[in-house]
Short mmCIF file of C-alpha atoms in Angstrom, two decimals:
data_model
loop_
_atom_site.label_atom_id
_atom_site.label_comp_id
_atom_site.label_asym_id
_atom_site.label_seq_id
_atom_site.Cartn_x
_atom_site.Cartn_y
_atom_site.Cartn_z
CA MET A 1 -0.17 -0.22 -0.26
CA SER A 2 1.58 3.35 -1.09
CA ARG A 3 0.98 6.24 1.17
CA HIS A 4 1.67 9.82 0.08
CA VAL A 5 3.11 12.03 2.81
CA LEU A 6 2.78 15.46 2.35
CA PRO A 7 5.79 17.86 3.22
CA VAL A 8 5.17 20.05 6.05
CA LYS A 9 4.65 23.02 4.16
CA GLU A 10 1.81 21.33 2.06
CA LYS A 11 -0.02 20.39 4.94
CA VAL A 12 0.28 23.65 6.91
CA ALA A 13 -0.94 25.40 3.56
CA ALA A 14 -3.71 22.71 3.32
CA HIS A 15 -4.91 23.32 6.80
CA ARG A 16 -5.15 27.16 6.32
CA ALA A 17 -6.96 26.85 3.19
CA ARG A 18 -9.50 24.47 5.16
CA GLN A 19 -9.79 27.28 7.92
CA ILE A 20 -10.31 30.21 5.38
CA ALA A 21 -13.00 28.13 3.87
CA ALA A 22 -14.68 27.68 6.96
CA GLY A 23 -14.70 31.58 7.41
CA ARG A 24 -11.88 31.51 10.04
CA GLN A 25 -8.97 34.03 10.31
CA LEU A 26 -5.58 33.79 11.69
CA VAL A 27 -4.65 36.12 14.72
CA ASN A 28 -1.43 36.33 16.35
CA THR A 29 -0.62 37.76 19.56
CA TYR A 30 2.11 37.75 22.43
CA LEU A 31 0.52 36.95 25.88
CA PRO A 32 1.86 36.82 29.23
CA ALA A 33 3.47 33.43 30.22
CA GLU A 34 0.91 33.17 33.18
CA LEU A 35 -1.82 33.19 30.90
CA ILE A 36 -0.31 30.78 28.48
CA GLU A 37 0.00 28.62 31.56
CA GLN A 38 -3.47 28.68 32.71
CA ILE A 39 -4.38 28.01 28.89
CA ASP A 40 -2.34 25.03 29.06
CA GLN A 41 -3.72 23.79 32.43
CA THR A 42 -7.26 24.17 31.03
CA LYS A 43 -6.38 22.48 27.77
CA GLU A 44 -5.09 19.59 29.65
CA ALA A 45 -8.28 19.31 31.87
CA LYS A 46 -10.59 19.85 29.05
CA GLY A 47 -8.38 17.11 26.81
CA VAL A 48 -8.33 19.47 23.83
CA ARG A 49 -5.47 19.36 21.27
CA GLY A 50 -4.53 23.04 20.90
CA ARG A 51 -4.85 26.14 22.54
CA THR A 52 -7.65 27.84 19.94
CA PRO A 53 -10.68 26.09 21.62
CA ILE A 54 -9.84 27.40 25.11
CA ILE A 55 -8.92 31.06 23.75
CA GLU A 56 -11.95 31.09 21.70
CA GLU A 57 -14.44 29.96 24.68
CA ALA A 58 -12.82 32.57 26.90
CA LEU A 59 -13.55 35.44 24.16
CA ARG A 60 -17.01 34.25 23.38
CA PHE A 61 -17.76 34.51 27.28
CA TYR A 62 -16.09 38.03 27.50
CA PHE A 63 -18.38 39.32 24.74
CA GLU A 64 -21.27 37.61 26.11
CA LYS A 65 -20.73 39.01 29.40
CA GLN A 66 -20.07 42.62 27.89
CA GLN A 67 -23.35 42.64 26.17
CA GLY A 68 -25.31 41.52 29.35
CA ALA A 69 -23.55 44.32 31.25
#
């Protein structure tokens, strides 16, 4: 069975294309180390693979709370 393995650059490009097609945009930012530590602890506790779901949930919570204030 021949398995075609994509180079890393192609995998990254394909991932980014899927995200853009899904209406998502890339955001890069610097955060304090203590926030990253808290995000990583929450990530482990929830069993998610990356930081994105944790950050997305926190932002949604923040904006929902702001609308209710």
